Tab-separated table of C-alpha atoms in Angstrom:
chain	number	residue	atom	x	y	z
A	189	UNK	CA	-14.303	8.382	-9.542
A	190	UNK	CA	-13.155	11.776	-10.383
A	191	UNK	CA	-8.929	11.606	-11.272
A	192	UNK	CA	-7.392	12.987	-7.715
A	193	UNK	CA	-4.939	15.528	-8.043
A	194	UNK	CA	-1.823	15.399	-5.932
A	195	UNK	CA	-3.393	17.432	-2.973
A	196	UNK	CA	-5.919	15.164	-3.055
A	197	UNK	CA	-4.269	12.144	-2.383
A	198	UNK	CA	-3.695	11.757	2.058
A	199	UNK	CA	-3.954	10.480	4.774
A	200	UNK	CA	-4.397	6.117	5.477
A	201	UNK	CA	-4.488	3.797	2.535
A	202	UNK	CA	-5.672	0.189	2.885
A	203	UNK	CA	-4.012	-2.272	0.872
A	204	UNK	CA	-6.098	-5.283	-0.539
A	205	UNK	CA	-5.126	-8.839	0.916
A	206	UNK	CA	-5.253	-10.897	-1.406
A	207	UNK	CA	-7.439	-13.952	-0.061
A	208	UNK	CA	-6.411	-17.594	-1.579
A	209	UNK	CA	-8.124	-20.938	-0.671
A	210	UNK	CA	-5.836	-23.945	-0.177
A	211	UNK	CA	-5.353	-24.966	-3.683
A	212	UNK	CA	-4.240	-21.342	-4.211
A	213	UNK	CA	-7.325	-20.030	-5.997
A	214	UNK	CA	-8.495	-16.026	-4.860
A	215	UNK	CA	-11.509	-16.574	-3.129
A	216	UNK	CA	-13.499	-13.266	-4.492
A	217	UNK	CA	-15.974	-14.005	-1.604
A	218	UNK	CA	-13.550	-13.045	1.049
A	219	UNK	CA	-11.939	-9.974	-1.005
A	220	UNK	CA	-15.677	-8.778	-1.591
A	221	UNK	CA	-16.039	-9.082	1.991
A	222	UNK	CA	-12.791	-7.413	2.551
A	223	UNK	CA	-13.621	-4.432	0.929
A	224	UNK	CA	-16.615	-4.152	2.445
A	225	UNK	CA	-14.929	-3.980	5.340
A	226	UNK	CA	-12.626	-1.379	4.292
A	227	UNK	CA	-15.216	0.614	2.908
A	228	UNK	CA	-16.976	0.595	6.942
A	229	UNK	CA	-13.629	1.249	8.428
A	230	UNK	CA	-13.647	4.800	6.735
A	231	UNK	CA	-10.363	5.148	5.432
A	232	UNK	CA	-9.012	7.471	3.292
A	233	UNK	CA	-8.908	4.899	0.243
A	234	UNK	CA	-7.867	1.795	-0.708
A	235	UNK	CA	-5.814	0.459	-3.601
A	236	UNK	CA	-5.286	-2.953	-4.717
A	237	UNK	CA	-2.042	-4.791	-5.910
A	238	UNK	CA	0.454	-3.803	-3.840
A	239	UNK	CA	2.782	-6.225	-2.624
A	240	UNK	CA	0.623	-7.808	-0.244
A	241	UNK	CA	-1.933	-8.138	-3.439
A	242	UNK	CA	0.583	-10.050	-5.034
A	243	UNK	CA	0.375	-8.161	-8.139
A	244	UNK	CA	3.369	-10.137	-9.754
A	245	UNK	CA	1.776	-13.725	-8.957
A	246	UNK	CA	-1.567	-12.979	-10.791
A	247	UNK	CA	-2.942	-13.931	-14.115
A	248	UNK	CA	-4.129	-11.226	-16.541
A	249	UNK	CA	-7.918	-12.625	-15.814
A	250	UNK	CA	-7.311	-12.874	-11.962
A	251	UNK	CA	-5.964	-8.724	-12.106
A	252	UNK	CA	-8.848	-7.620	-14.252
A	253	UNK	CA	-11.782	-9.533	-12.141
A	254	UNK	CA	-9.794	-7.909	-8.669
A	255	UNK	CA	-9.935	-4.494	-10.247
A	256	UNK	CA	-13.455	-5.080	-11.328
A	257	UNK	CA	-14.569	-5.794	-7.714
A	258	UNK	CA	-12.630	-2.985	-6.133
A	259	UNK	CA	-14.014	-0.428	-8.922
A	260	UNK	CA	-17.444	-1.336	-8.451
A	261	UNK	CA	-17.540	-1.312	-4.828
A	262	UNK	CA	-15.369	1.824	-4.262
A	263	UNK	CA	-17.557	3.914	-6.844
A	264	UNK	CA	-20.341	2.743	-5.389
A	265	UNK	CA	-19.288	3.764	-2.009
A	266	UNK	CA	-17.470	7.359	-3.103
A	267	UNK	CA	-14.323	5.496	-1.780
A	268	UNK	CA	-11.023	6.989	-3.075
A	269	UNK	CA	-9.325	3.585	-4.700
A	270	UNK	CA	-6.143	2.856	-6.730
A	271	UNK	CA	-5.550	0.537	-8.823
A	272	UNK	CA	-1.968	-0.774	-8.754
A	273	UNK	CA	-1.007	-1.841	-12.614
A	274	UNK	CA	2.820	-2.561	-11.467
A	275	UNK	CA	4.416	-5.809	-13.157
A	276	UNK	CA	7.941	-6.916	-13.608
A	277	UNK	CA	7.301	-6.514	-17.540
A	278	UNK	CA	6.961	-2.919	-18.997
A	279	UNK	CA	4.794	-4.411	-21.224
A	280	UNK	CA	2.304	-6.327	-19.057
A	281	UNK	CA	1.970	-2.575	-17.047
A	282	UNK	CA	1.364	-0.845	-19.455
A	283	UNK	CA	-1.373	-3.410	-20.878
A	284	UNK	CA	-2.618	-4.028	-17.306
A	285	UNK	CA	-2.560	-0.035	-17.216
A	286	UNK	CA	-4.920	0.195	-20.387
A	287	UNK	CA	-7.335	-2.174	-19.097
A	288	UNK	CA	-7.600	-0.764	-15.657
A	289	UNK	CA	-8.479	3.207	-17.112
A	290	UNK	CA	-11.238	1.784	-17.855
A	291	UNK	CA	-12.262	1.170	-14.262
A	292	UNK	CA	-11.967	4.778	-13.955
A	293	UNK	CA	-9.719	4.878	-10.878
A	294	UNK	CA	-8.468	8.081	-8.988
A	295	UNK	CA	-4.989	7.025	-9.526
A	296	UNK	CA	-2.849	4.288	-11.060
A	297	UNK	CA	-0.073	2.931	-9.037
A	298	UNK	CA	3.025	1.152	-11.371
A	299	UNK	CA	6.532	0.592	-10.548
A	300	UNK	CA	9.805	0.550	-12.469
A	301	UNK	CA	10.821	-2.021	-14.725
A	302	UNK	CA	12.608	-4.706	-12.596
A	303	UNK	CA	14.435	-7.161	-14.576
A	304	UNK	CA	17.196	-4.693	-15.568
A	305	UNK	CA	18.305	-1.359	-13.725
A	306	UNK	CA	16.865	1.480	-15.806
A	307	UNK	CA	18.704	4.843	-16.660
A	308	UNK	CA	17.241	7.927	-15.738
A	309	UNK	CA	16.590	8.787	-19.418
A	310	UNK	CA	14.942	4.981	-19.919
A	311	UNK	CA	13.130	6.008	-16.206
A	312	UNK	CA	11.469	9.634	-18.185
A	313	UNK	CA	11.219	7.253	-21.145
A	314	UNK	CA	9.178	4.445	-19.188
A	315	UNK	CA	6.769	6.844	-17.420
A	316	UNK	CA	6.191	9.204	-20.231
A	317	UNK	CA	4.590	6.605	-22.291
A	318	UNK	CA	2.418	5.337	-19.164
A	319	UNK	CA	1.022	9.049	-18.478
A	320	UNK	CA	0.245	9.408	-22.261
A	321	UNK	CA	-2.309	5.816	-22.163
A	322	UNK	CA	-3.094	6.866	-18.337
A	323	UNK	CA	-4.232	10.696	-19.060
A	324	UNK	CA	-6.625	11.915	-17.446
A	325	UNK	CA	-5.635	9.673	-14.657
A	326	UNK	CA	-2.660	10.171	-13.115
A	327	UNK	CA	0.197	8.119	-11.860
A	328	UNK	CA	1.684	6.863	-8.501
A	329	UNK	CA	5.449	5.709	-8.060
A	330	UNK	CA	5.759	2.608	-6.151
A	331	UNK	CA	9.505	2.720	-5.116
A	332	UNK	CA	9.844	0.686	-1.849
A	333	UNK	CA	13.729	-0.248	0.111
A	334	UNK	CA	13.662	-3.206	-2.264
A	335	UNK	CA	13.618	-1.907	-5.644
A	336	UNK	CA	16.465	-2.114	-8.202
A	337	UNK	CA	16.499	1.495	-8.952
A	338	UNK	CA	15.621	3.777	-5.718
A	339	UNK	CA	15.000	7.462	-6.800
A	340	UNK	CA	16.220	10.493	-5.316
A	341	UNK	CA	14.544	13.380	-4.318
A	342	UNK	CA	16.506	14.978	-7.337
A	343	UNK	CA	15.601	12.322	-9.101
A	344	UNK	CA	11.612	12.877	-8.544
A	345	UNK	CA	12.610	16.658	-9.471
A	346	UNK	CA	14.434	15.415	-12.903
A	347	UNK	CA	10.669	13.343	-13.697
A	348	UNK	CA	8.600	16.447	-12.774
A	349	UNK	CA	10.538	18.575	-14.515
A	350	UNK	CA	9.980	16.305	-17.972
A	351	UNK	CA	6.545	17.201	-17.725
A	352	UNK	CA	5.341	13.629	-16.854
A	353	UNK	CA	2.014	13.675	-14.546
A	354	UNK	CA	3.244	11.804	-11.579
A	355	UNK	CA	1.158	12.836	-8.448
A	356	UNK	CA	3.071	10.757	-5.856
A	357	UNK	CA	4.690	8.327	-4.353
A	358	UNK	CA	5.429	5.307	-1.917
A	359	UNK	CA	8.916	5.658	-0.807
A	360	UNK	CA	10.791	4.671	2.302
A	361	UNK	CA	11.297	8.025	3.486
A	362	UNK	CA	14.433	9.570	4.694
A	363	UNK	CA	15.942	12.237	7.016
A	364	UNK	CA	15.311	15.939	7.333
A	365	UNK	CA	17.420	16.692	4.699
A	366	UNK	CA	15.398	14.125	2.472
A	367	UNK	CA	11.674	15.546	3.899
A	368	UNK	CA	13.181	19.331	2.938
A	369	UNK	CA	13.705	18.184	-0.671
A	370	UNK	CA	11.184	16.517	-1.343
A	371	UNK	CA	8.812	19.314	-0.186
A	372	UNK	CA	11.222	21.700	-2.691
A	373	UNK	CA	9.692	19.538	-5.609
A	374	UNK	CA	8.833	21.980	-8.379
A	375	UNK	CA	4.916	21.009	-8.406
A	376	UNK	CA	2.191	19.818	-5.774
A	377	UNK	CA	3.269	16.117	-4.885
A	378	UNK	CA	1.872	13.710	-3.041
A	379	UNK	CA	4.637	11.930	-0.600
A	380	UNK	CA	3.826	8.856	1.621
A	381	UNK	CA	6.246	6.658	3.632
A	382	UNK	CA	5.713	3.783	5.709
A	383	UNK	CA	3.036	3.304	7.775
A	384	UNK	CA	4.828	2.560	10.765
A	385	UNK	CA	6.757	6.202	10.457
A	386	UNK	CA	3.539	7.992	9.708
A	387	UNK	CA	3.575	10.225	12.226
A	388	UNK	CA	7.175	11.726	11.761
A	389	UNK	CA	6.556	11.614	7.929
A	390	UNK	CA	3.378	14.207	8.732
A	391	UNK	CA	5.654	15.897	11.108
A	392	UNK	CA	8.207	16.471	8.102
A	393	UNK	CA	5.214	16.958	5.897
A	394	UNK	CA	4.659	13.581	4.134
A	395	UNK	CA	1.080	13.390	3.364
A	396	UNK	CA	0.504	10.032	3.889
A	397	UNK	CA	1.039	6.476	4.228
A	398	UNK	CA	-0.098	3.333	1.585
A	399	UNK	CA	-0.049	1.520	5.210
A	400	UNK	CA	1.377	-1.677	6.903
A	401	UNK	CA	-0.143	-0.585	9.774
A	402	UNK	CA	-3.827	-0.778	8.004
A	403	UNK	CA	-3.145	-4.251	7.047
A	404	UNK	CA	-2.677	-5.096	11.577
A	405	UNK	CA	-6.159	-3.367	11.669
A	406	UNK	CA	-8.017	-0.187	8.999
A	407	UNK	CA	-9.393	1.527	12.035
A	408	UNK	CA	-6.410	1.485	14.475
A	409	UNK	CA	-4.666	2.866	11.397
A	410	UNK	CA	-7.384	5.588	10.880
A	411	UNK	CA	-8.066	6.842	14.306
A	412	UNK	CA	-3.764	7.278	14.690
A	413	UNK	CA	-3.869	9.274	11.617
A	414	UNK	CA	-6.889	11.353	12.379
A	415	UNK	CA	-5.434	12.024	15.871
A	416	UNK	CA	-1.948	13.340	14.054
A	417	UNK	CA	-4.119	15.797	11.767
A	418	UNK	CA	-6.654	17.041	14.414
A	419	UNK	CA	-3.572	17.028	16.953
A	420	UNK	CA	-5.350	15.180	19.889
A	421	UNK	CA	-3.985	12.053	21.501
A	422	UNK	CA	-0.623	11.222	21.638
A	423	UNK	CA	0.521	10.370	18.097
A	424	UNK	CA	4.129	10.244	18.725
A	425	UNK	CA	4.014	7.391	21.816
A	426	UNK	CA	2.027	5.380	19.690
A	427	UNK	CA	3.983	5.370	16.694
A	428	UNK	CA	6.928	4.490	19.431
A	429	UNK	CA	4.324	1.226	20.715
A	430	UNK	CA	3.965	0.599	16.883
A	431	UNK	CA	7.681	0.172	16.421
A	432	UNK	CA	7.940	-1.729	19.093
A	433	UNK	CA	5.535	-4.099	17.704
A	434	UNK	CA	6.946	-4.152	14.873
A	435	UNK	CA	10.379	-4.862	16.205
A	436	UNK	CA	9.332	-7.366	18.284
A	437	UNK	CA	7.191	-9.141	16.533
A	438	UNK	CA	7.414	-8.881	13.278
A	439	UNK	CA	10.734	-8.087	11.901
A	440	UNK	CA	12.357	-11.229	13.176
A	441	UNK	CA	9.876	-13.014	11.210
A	442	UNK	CA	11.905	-11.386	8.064
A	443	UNK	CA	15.389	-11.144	9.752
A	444	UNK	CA	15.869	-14.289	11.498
A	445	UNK	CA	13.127	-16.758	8.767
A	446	UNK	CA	13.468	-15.031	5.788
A	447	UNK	CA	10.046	-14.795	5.555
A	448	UNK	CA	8.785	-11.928	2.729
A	449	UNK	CA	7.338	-8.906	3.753
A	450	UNK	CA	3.888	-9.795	2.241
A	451	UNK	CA	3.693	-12.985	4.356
A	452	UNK	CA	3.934	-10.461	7.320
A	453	UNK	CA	1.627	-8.107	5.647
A	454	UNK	CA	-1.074	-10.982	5.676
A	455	UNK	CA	-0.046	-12.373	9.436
A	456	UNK	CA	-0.287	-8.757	10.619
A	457	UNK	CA	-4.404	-8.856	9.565
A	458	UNK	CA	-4.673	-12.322	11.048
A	459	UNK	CA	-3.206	-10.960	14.476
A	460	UNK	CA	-5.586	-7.890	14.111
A	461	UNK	CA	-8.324	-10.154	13.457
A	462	UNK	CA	-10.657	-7.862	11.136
A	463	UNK	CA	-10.566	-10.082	8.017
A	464	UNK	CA	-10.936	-13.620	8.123
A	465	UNK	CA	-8.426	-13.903	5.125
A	466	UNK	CA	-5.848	-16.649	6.171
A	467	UNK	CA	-2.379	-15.815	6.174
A	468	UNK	CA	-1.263	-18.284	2.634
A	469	UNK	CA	0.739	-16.932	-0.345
A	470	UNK	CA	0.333	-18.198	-3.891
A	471	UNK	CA	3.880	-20.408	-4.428
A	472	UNK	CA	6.527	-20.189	-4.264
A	473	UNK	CA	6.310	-17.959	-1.130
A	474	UNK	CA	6.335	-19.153	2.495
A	475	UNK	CA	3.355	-17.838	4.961
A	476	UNK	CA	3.590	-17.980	8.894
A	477	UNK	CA	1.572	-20.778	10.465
A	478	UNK	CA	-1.471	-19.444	11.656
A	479	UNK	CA	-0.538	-21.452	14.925
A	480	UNK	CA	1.241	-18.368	15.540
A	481	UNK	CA	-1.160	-16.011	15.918
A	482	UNK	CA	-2.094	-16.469	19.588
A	483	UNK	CA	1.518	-15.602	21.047
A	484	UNK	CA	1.917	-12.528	18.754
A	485	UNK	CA	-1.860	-11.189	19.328
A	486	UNK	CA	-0.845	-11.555	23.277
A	487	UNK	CA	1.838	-9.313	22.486
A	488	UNK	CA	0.008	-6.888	20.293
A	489	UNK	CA	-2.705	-7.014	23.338
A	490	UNK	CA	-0.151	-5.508	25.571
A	491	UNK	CA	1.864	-3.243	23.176
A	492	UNK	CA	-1.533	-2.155	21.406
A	493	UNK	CA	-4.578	-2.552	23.232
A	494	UNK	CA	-6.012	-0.197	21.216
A	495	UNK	CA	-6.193	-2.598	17.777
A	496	UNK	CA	-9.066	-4.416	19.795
A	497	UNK	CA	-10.810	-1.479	20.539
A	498	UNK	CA	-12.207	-0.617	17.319
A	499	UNK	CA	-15.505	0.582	15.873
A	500	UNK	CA	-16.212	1.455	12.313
A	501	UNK	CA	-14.991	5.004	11.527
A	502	UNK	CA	-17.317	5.557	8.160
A	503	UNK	CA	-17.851	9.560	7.679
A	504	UNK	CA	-15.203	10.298	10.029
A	505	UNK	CA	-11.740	10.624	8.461
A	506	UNK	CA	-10.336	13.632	8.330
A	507	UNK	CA	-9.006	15.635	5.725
A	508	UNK	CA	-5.205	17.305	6.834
């Protein structure tokens, strides 16, 4: 794939599941599959090792065959893909990073080091020396609610400024006064914010969303975001039914069980039903039963009939 370019990089990402069987192996069958699926749902790209990929539970072997899959399949296809190289270690990144150029992604996602709070100065330090072993590719901040060191919109200004190549970023978003900086960045950058506050983000002029609301179903999460761009439907009261799903049904899962978000990720695309991927983490981590499912998918049938309505949108995503 050609290197995408910060204008380049919209709309709804799909996150690889990562499948395991019951002794915890990946079963590449189903994550073949998976992207296959992906790949028919038309979305705008996909990108692998996120936290719902488990990127920090994998073996070096395990991330290079994943990325091996995805790369063949997506250039295959002319699919947009990313190719998250994030690990707690600097050192395993920017290995993991070396390895995956190779695969010729349009982007590289990492995130900052995690055992110990970096400065600013260690921050510019960190991501210069990625974007040196990355170039031509470019890079894509992954700095989610839970990180150690959240940035700043003055903060993405102070990186951009050094000169690095950073094209984006997955962030929590904010309030006006956060979507009016971030737009004030002093070069074209690429902003996306959760996928369940996709349609204010656009509103505020967020360009995307690397989306939780892909992993419930790719297609649902396609057809909302083509609707916001081509301003038909009624983007707004379904974000509204989308919250309400999610506060329903899925945050006390985190709230009240302590579940982690990626074991909601995975339930979400069990409830959806569009992968046949079961809903188990690699240990230590907890997944919901998949006794489960019914009662939520009942819900999800009333809140969102439309997630069981879908056909394959290949060819028809829409650029902004």
């Amino acid at each position: 794939m050609v290197p995408l370019k910060a204008n380049e990089i919209y709309g709804n990402w799909a996150t690889l599941l990562l499948p395991f069987d019951d002794d915890e192996s990946i079963n590449f069958k189903q994550l073949e599959d998976e992207i296959d699926t992906l790949i028919a749902h038309g979305v705008n790209g996909i990108y692998s090792n996120g936290t719902a990929g488990e990127f920090y539970n994998q073996t070096e072997d395990e991330f290079d065959q994943i990325n091996e899959i995805l790369a063949t399949k997506c250039n295959a296809a002319s699919m947009p893909f990313q190719i998250g190289c994030s690990h707690m270690s600097p050192k395993i990144s920017l290995e993991r990073l070396k390895r995956a150029k190779l695969l010729k992604p349009s982007a590289i996602q990492v995130i900052l080091p995690d055992w110990f709070v970096p400065s600013q100065a260690e921050i510019i330090h960190f991501l210069t020396r990625l974007a040196e072993e990355a170039d031509p590719i470019r890079l894509v901040l992954y700095n989610p609610p839970h990180a150690k060191t959240k940035l700043l919109p003055s903060d993405f200004a102070e990186i951009l400024l050094a000169g690095i190549p950073l094209v984006g970023c997955k962030v929590s978003g904010g309030d006006e006064k956060w979507y009016r900086e971030m737009s004030e960045l002093p070069v074209p950058f690429s902003v996306f914010v959760p996928g369940h506050q996709l349609a204010t983000g656009i509103s505020q002029g967020a360009h995307g969303a690397y989306s939780n609301v892909a992993c419930l179903h790719p297609a649902f999460a396609q057809n909302w975001y083509n609707d916001m761009v081509n301003k038909t439907g009624d983007p707004f009261g379904m974000q509204s039914r989308i919250q309400q799903f999610m506060q329903q049904c899925m945050v006390p899962y985190i709230r009240d069980q302590a579940y982690a978000n990626q074991a909601v990720d995975k339930f979400m695309a069990a409830v959806g039903g569009w992968t046949p991927i079961s809903t188990r983490l690699r240990w230590p981590y907890r997944w919901i039963p998949e006794e489960e499912i019914h009662v939520v998918k009942q819900r999800c049938t009333e809140l969102l009939p439309e997630v069981f309505m879908q056909r394959s949108t290949k060819n028809q995503n829409t650029k902004p």
